[in-house]
Coordinates of N, CA and C in Angstrom, one line a residue:
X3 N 7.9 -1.4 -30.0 CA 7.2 -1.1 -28.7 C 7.9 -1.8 -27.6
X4 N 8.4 -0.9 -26.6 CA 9.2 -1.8 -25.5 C 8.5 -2.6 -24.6
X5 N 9.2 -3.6 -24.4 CA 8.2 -4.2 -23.2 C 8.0 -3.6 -22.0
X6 N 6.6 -4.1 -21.3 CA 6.1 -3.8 -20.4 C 6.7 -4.9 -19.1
X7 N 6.7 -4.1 -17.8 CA 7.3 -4.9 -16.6 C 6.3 -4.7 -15.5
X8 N 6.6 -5.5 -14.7 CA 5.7 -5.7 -13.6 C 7.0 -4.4 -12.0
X9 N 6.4 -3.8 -11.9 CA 7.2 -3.2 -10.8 C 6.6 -3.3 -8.9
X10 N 7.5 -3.5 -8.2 CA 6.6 -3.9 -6.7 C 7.7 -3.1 -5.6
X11 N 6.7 -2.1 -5.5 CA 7.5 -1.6 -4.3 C 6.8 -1.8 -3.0
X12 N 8.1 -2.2 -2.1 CA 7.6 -2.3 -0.7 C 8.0 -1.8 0.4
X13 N 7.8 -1.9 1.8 CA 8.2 -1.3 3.0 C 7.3 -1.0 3.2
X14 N 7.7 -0.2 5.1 CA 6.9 -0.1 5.9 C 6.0 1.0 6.0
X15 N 5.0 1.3 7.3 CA 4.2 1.9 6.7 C 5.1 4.0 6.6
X16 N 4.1 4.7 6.2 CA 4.6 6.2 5.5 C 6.2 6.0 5.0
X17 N 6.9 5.3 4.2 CA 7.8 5.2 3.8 C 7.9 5.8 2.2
X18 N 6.5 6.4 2.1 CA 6.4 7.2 0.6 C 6.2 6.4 -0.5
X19 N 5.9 5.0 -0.1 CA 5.5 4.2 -1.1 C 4.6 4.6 -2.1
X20 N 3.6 4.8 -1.9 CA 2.8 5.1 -2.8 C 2.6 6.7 -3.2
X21 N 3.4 7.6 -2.8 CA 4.0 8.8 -3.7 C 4.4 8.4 -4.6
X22 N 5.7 7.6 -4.2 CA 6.3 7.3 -5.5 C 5.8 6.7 -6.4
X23 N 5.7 5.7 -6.2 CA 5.0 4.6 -7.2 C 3.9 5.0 -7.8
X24 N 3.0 6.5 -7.4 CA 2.3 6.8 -8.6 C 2.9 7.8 -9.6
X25 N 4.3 8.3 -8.9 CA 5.0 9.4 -9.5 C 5.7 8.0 -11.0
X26 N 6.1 7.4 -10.4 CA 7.0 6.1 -11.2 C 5.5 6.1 -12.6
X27 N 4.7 5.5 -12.1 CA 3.8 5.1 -13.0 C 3.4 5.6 -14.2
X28 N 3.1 7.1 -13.6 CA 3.0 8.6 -14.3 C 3.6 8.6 -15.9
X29 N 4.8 8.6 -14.9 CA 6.0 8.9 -16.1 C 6.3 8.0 -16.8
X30 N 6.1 6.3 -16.4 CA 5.8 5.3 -17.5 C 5.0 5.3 -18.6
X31 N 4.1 5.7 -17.8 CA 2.4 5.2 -18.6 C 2.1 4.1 -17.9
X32 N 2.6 4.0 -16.9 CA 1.8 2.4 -16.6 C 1.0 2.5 -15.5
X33 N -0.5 1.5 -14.7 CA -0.9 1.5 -14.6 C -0.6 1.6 -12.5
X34 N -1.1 2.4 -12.4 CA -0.8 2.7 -10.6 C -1.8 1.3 -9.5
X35 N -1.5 0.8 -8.9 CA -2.6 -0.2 -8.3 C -1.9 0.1 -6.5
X36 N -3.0 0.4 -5.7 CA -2.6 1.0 -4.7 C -2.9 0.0 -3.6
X37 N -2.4 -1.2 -3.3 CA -2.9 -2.3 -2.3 C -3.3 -1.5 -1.4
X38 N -2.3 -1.0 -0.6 CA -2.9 -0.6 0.8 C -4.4 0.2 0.9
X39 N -4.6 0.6 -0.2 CA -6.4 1.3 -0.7 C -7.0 0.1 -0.5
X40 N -6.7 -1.1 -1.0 CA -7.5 -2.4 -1.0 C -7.9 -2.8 0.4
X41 N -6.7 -2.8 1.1 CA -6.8 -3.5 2.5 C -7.6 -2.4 3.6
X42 N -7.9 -0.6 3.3 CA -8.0 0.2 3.8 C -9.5 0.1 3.3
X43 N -9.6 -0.1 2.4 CA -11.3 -0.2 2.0 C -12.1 -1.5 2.5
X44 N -11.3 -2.6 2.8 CA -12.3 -3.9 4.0 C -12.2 -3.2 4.8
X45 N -11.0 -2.4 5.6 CA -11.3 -1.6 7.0 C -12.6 -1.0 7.2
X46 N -12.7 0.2 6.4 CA -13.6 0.9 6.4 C -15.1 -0.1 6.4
X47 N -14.9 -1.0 5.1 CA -16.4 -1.7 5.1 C -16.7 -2.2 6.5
X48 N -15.8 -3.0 7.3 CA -15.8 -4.0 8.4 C -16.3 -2.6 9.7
X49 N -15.8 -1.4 9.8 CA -16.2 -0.5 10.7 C -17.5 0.2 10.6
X50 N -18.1 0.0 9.2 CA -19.4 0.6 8.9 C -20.2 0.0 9.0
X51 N -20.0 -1.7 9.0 CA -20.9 -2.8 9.1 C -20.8 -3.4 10.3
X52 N -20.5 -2.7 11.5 CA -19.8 -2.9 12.2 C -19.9 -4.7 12.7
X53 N -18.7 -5.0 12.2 CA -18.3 -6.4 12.0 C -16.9 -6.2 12.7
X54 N -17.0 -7.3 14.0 CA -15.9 -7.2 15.1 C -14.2 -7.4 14.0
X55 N -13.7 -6.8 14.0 CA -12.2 -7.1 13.0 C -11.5 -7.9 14.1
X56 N -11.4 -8.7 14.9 CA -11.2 -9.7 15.0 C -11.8 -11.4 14.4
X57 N -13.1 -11.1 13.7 CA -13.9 -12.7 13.1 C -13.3 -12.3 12.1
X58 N -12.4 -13.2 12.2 CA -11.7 -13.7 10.2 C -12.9 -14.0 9.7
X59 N -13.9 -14.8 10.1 CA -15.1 -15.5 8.9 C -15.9 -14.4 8.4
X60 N -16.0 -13.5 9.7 CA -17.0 -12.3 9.1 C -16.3 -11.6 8.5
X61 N -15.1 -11.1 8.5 CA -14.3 -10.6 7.4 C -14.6 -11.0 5.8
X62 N -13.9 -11.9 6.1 CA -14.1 -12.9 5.0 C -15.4 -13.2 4.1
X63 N -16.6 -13.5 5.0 CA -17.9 -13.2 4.2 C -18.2 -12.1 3.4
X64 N -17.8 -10.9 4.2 CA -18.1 -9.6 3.8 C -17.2 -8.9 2.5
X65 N -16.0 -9.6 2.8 CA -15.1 -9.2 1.9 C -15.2 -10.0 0.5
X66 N -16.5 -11.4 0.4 CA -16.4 -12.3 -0.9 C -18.1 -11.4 -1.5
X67 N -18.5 -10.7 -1.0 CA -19.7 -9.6 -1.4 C -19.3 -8.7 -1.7
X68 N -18.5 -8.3 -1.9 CA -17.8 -6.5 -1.3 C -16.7 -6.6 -2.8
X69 N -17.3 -5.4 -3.6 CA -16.0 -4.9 -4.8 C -15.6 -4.1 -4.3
X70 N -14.1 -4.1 -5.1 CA -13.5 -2.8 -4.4 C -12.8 -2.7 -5.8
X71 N -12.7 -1.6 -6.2 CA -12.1 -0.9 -7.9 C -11.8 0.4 -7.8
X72 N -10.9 0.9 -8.6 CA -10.3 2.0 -8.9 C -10.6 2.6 -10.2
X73 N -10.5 3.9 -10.3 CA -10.7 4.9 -11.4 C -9.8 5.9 -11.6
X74 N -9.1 6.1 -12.8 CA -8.5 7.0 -12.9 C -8.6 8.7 -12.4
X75 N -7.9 9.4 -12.4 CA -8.3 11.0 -12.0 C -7.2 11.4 -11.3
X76 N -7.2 12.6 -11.1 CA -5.9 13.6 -10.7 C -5.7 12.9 -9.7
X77 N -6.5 12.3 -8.5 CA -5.4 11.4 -7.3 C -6.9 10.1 -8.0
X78 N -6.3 9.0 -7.7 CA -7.1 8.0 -8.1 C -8.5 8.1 -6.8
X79 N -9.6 7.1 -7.8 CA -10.1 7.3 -7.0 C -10.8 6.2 -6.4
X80 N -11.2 6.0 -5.5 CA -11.5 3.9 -5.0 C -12.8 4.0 -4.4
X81 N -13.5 2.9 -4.9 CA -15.0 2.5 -4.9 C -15.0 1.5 -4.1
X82 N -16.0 1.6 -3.4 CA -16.6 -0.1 -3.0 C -18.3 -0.1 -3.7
X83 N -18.4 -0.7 -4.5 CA -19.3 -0.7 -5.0 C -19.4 0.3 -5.5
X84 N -20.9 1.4 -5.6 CA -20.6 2.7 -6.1 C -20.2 3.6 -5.3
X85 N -19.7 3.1 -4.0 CA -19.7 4.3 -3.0 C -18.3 4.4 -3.2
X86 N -17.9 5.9 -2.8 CA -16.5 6.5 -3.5 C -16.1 7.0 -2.1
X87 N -15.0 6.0 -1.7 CA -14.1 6.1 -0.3 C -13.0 6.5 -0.3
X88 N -12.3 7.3 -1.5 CA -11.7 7.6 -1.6 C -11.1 8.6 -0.3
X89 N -11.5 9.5 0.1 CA -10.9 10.3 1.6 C -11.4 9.4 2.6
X90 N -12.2 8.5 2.6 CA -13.0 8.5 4.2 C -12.2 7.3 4.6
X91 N -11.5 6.5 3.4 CA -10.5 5.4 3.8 C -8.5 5.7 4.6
X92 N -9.0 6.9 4.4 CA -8.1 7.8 5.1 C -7.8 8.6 6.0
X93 N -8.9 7.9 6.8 CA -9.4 8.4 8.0 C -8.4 8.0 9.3
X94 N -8.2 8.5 10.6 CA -7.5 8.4 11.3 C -8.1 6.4 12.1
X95 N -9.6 6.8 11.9 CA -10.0 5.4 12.5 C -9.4 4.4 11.4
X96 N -9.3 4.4 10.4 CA -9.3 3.3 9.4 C -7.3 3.3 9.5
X97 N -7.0 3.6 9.6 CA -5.5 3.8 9.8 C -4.8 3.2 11.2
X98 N -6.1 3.4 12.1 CA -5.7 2.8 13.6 C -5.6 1.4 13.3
X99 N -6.7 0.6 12.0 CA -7.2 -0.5 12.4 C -6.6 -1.3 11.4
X100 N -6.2 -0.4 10.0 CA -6.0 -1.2 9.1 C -4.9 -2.4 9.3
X101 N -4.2 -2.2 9.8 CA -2.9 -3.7 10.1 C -3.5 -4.8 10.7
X102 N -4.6 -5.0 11.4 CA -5.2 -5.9 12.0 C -6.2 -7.0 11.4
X103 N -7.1 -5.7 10.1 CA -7.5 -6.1 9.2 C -6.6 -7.2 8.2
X104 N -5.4 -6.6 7.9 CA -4.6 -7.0 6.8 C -3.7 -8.5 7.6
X105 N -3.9 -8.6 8.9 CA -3.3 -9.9 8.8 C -4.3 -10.7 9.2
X106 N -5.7 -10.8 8.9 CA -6.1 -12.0 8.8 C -5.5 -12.8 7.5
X107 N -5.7 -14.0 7.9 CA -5.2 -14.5 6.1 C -6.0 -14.8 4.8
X108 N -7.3 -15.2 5.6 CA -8.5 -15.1 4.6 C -8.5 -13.3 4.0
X109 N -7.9 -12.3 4.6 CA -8.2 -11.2 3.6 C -7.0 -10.8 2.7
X110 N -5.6 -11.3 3.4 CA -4.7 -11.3 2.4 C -4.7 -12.7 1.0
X111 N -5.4 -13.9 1.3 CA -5.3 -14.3 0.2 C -6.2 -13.4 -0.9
X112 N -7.4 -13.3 -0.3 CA -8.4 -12.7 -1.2 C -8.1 -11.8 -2.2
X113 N -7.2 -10.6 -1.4 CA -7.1 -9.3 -1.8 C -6.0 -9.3 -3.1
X114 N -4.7 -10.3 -2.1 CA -3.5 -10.8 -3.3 C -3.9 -11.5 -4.7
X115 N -5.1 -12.4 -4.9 CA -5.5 -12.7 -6.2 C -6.1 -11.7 -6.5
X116 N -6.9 -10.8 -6.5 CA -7.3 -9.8 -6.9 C -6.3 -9.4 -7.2
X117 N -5.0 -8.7 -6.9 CA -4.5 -7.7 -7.0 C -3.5 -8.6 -8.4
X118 N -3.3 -9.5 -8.3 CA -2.7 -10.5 -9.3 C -3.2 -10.7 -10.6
X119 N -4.4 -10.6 -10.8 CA -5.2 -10.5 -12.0 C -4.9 -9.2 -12.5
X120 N -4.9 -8.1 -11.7 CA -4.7 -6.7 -12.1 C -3.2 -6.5 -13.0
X121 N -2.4 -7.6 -12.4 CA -0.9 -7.7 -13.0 C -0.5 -8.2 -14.3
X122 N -1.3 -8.9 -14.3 CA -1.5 -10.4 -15.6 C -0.7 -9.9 -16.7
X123 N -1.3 -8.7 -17.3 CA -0.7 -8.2 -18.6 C 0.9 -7.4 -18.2
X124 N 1.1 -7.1 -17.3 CA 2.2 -5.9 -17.1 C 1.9 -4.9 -17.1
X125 N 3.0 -3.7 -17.2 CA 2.4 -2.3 -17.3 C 2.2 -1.8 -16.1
X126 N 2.1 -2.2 -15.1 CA 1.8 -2.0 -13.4 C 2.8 -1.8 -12.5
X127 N 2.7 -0.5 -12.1 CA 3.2 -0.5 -10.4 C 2.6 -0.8 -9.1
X128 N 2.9 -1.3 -8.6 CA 2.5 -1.9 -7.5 C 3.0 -2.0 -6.2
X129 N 1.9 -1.3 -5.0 CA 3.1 -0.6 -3.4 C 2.3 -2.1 -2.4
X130 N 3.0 -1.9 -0.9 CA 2.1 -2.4 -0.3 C 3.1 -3.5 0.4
X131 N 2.7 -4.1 1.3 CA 4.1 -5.0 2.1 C 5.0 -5.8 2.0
X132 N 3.8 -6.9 0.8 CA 4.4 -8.3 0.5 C 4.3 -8.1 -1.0
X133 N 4.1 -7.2 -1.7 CA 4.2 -7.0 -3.3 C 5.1 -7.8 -3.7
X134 N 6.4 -7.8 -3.6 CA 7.7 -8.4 -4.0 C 7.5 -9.9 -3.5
X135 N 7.2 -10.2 -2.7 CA 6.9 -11.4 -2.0 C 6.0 -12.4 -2.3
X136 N 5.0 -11.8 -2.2 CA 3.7 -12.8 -2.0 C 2.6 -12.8 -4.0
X137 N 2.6 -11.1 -3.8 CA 1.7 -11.0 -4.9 C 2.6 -11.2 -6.1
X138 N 3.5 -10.4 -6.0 CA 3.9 -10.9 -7.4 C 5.8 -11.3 -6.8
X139 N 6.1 -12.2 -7.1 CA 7.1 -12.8 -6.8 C 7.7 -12.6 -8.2
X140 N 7.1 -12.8 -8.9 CA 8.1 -12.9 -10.7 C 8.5 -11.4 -11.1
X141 N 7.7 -9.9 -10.0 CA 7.8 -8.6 -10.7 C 9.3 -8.5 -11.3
X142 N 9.6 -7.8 -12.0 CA 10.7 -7.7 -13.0 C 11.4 -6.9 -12.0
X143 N 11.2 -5.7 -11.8 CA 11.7 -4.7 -10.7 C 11.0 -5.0 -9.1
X144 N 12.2 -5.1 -8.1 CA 11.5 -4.9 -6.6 C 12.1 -4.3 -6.1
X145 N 12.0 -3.5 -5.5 CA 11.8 -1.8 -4.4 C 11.7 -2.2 -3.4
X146 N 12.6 -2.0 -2.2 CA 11.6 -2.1 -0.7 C 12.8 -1.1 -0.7
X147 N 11.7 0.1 0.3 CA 11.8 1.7 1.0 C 12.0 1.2 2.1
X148 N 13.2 2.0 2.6 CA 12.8 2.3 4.2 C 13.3 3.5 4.6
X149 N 12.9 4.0 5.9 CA 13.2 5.4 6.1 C 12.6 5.7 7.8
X150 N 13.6 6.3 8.5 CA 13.4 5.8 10.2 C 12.4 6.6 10.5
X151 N 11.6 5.8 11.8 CA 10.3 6.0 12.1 C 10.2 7.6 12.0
X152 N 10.9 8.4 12.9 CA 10.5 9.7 13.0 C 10.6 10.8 11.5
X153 N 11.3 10.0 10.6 CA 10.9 10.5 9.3 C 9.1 10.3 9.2
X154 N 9.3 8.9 9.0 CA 7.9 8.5 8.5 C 7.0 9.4 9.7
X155 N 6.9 9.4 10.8 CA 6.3 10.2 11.5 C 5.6 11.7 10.8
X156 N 7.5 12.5 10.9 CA 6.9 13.8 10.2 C 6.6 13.8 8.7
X157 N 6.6 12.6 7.9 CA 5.5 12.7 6.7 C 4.3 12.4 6.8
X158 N 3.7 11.7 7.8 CA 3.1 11.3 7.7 C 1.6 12.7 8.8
X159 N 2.6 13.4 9.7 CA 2.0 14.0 10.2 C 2.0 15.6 9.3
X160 N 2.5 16.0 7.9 CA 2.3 16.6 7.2 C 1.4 16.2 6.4
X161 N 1.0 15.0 5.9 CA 0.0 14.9 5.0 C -1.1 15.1 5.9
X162 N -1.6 14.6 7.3 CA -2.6 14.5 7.8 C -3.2 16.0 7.6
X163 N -2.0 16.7 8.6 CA -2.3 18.6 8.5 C -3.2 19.2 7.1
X164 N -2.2 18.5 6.2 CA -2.5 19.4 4.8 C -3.9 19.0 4.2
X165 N -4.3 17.6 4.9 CA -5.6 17.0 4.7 C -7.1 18.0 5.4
X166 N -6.4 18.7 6.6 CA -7.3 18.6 7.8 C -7.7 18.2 9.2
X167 N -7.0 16.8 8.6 CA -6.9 16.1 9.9 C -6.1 16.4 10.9
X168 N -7.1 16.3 11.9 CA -6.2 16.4 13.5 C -4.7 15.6 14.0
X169 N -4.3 15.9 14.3 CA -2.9 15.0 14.4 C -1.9 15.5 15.5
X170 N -1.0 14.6 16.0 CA -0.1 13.8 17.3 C 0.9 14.0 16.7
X171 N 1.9 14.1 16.8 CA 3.5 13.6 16.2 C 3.6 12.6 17.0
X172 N 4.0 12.7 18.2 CA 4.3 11.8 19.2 C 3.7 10.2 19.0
X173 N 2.0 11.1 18.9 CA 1.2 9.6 19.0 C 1.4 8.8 17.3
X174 N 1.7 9.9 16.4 CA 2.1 9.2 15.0 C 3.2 7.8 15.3
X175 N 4.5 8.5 15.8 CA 5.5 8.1 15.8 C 5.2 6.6 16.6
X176 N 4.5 6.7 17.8 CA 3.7 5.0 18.9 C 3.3 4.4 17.5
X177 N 2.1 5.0 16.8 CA 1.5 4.1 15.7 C 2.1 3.6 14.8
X178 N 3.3 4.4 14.0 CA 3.7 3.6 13.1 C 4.8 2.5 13.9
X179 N 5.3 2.8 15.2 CA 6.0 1.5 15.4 C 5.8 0.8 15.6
X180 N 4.1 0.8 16.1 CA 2.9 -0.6 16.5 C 2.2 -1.2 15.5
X181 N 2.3 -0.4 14.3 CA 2.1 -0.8 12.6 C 3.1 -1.9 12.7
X182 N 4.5 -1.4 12.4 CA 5.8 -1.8 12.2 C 5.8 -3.3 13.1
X183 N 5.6 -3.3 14.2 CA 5.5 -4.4 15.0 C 4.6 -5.4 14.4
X184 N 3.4 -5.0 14.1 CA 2.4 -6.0 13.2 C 2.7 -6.3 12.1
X185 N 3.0 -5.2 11.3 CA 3.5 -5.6 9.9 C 4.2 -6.8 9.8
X186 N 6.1 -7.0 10.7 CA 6.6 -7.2 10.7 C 6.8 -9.0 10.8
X187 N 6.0 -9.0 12.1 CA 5.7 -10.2 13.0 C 4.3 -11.2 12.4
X188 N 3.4 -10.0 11.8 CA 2.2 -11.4 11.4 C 2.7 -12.5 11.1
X189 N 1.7 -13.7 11.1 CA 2.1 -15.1 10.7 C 2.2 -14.9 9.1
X190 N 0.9 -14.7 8.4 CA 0.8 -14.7 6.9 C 1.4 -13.4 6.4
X191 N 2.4 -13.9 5.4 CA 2.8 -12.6 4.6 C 3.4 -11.4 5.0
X192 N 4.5 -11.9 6.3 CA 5.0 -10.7 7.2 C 5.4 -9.9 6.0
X193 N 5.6 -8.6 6.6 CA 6.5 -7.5 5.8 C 7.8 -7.9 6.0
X194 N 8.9 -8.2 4.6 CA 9.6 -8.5 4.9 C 10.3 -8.4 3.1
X195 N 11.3 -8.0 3.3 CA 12.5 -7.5 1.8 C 12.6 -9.2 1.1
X196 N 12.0 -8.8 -0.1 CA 12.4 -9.9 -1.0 C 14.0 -10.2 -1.4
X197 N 14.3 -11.5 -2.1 CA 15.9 -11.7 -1.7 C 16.1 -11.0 -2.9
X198 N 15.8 -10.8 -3.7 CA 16.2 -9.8 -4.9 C 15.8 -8.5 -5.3
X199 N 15.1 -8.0 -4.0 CA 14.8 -6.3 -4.3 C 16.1 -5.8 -3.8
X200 N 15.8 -4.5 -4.3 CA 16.9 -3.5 -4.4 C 15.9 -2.3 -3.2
X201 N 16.9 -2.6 -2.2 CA 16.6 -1.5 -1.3 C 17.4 -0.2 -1.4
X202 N 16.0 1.1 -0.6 CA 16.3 2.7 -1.1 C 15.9 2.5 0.2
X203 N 17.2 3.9 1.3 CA 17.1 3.9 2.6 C 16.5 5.8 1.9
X204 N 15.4 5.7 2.4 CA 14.9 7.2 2.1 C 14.8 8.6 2.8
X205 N 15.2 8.1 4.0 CA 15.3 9.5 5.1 C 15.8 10.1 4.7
X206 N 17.1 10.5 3.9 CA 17.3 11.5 3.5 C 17.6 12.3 2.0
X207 N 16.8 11.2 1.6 CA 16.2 11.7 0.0 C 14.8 12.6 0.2
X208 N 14.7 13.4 -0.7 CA 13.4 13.8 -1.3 C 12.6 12.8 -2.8
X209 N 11.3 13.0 -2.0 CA 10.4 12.3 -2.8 C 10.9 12.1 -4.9
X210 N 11.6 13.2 -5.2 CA 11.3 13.3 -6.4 C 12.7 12.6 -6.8
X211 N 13.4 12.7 -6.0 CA 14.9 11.7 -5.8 C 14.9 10.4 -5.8
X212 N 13.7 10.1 -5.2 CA 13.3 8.6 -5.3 C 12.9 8.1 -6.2
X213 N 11.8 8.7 -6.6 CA 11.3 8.9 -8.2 C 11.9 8.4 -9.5
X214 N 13.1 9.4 -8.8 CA 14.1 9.2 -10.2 C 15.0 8.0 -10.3
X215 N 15.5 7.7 -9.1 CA 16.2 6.3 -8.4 C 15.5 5.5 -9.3
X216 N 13.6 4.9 -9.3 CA 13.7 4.0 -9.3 C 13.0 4.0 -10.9
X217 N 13.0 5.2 -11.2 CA 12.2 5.1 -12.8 C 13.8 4.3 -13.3
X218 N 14.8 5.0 -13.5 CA 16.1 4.6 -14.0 C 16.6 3.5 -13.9
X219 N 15.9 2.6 -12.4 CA 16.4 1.2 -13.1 C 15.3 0.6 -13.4
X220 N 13.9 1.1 -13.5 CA 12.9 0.4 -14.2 C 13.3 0.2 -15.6
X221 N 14.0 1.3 -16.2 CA 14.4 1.8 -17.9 C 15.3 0.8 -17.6
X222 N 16.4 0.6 -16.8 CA 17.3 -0.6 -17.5 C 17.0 -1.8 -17.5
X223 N 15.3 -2.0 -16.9 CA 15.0 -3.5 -16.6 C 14.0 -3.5 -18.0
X224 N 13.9 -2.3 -18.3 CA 12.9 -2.3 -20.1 C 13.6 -2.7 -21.0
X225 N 14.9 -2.2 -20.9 CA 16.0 -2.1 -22.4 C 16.3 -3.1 -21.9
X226 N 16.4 -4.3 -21.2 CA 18.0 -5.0 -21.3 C 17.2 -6.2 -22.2

């Protein structure tokens, strides 16, 4: 039986992270864990409850009451308790706010041990900023994507379309750079390339390209 690895892909935001990494996982067998769902589901809780996303303590209260879990199925699917957020966490409001949420630090410690117990045994892919970094520093494989904004833009403004959702190119393209600015610059747990990932510049790859890039050195990090 070959052993199992811990895998962490990271970068910025619509960088196709989490395409891949469920495409990666698929073909493993291994287990898909979608942070950014994690941090997208306090969003949503904190906007429903409406709890100002600037009080870290109310965050934080709400976030030590609050489960958040995943279930398998043709796209996964994510719970807060029994309520099933899977599309509404993918909402244009919860997307405006999520990076603001995600640098308090009371909600990235919280979320990172959660997501760390999910690791314990191996078998896991895992997307999201500071994967390589923060949550799992020991992953066997690290990934950090990147791909320039106006890429990320027009994928990002294709998925919204194909969703439904209304959508900006323009105003895409302001958002993810004001993501990017946040991401980059927070105090705790900036987004930022671990010293031993292996970076994939993806603008001019296709998704299934990627795919294959990183299943192939996952396989040499199985066999060696």
């Amino acid at each position: 039986m070959s052993k199992k690895i811990c895998i962490a892909i990271d970068g910025p935001a619509a960088a196709g992270k989490s395409t891949v990494a469920k495409i990666v996982a698929k073909e493993l067998h291994y287990i898909y864990i979608d942070t950014g769902a994690m941090y997208r589901a306090v969003t949503y809780a904190a906007l429903d409850q409406k709890i100002p996303l600037h009080d870290e303590k109310a965050l934080g209260d709400m976030l030590a009451n609050t489960q958040i879990r995943f279930e398998p199925g043709e796209v996964q699917q994510v719970f807060i308790g029994e309520e099933n957020v899977t599309e509404i966490i993918r909402s244009l409001e919860v997307t405006a706010n999520v990076s603001e949420v995600a640098a308090h630090p009371v909600v990235r410690e919280e979320l990172q041990k959660r997501q760390q117990v999910f690791a314990t045994e191996g078998g896991i892919v895992m997307d999201g900023r500071d994967i390589g970094t923060a949550v799992l520093p020991n992953a066997e494989l690290k990934i950090f994507l990147l791909a320039s904004v106006d890429e990320r833009a027009e994928r990002r403004y294709k998925e919204n379309v194909a969703k439904g959702f209304p959508s900006d190119l323009e105003q895409l393209k302001k958002e993810i750079e004001e993501r990017d600015h946040l991401d980059y610059t927070r105090e705790h747990s900036p987004l930022q390339k671990a010293e031993d990932a292996i970076e994939l510049d993806t603008t001019s790859m296709t998704i299934a390209e990627v795919a294959t890039s990183i299943h192939k050195l996952a396989e040499a990090k199985i066999n060696q």
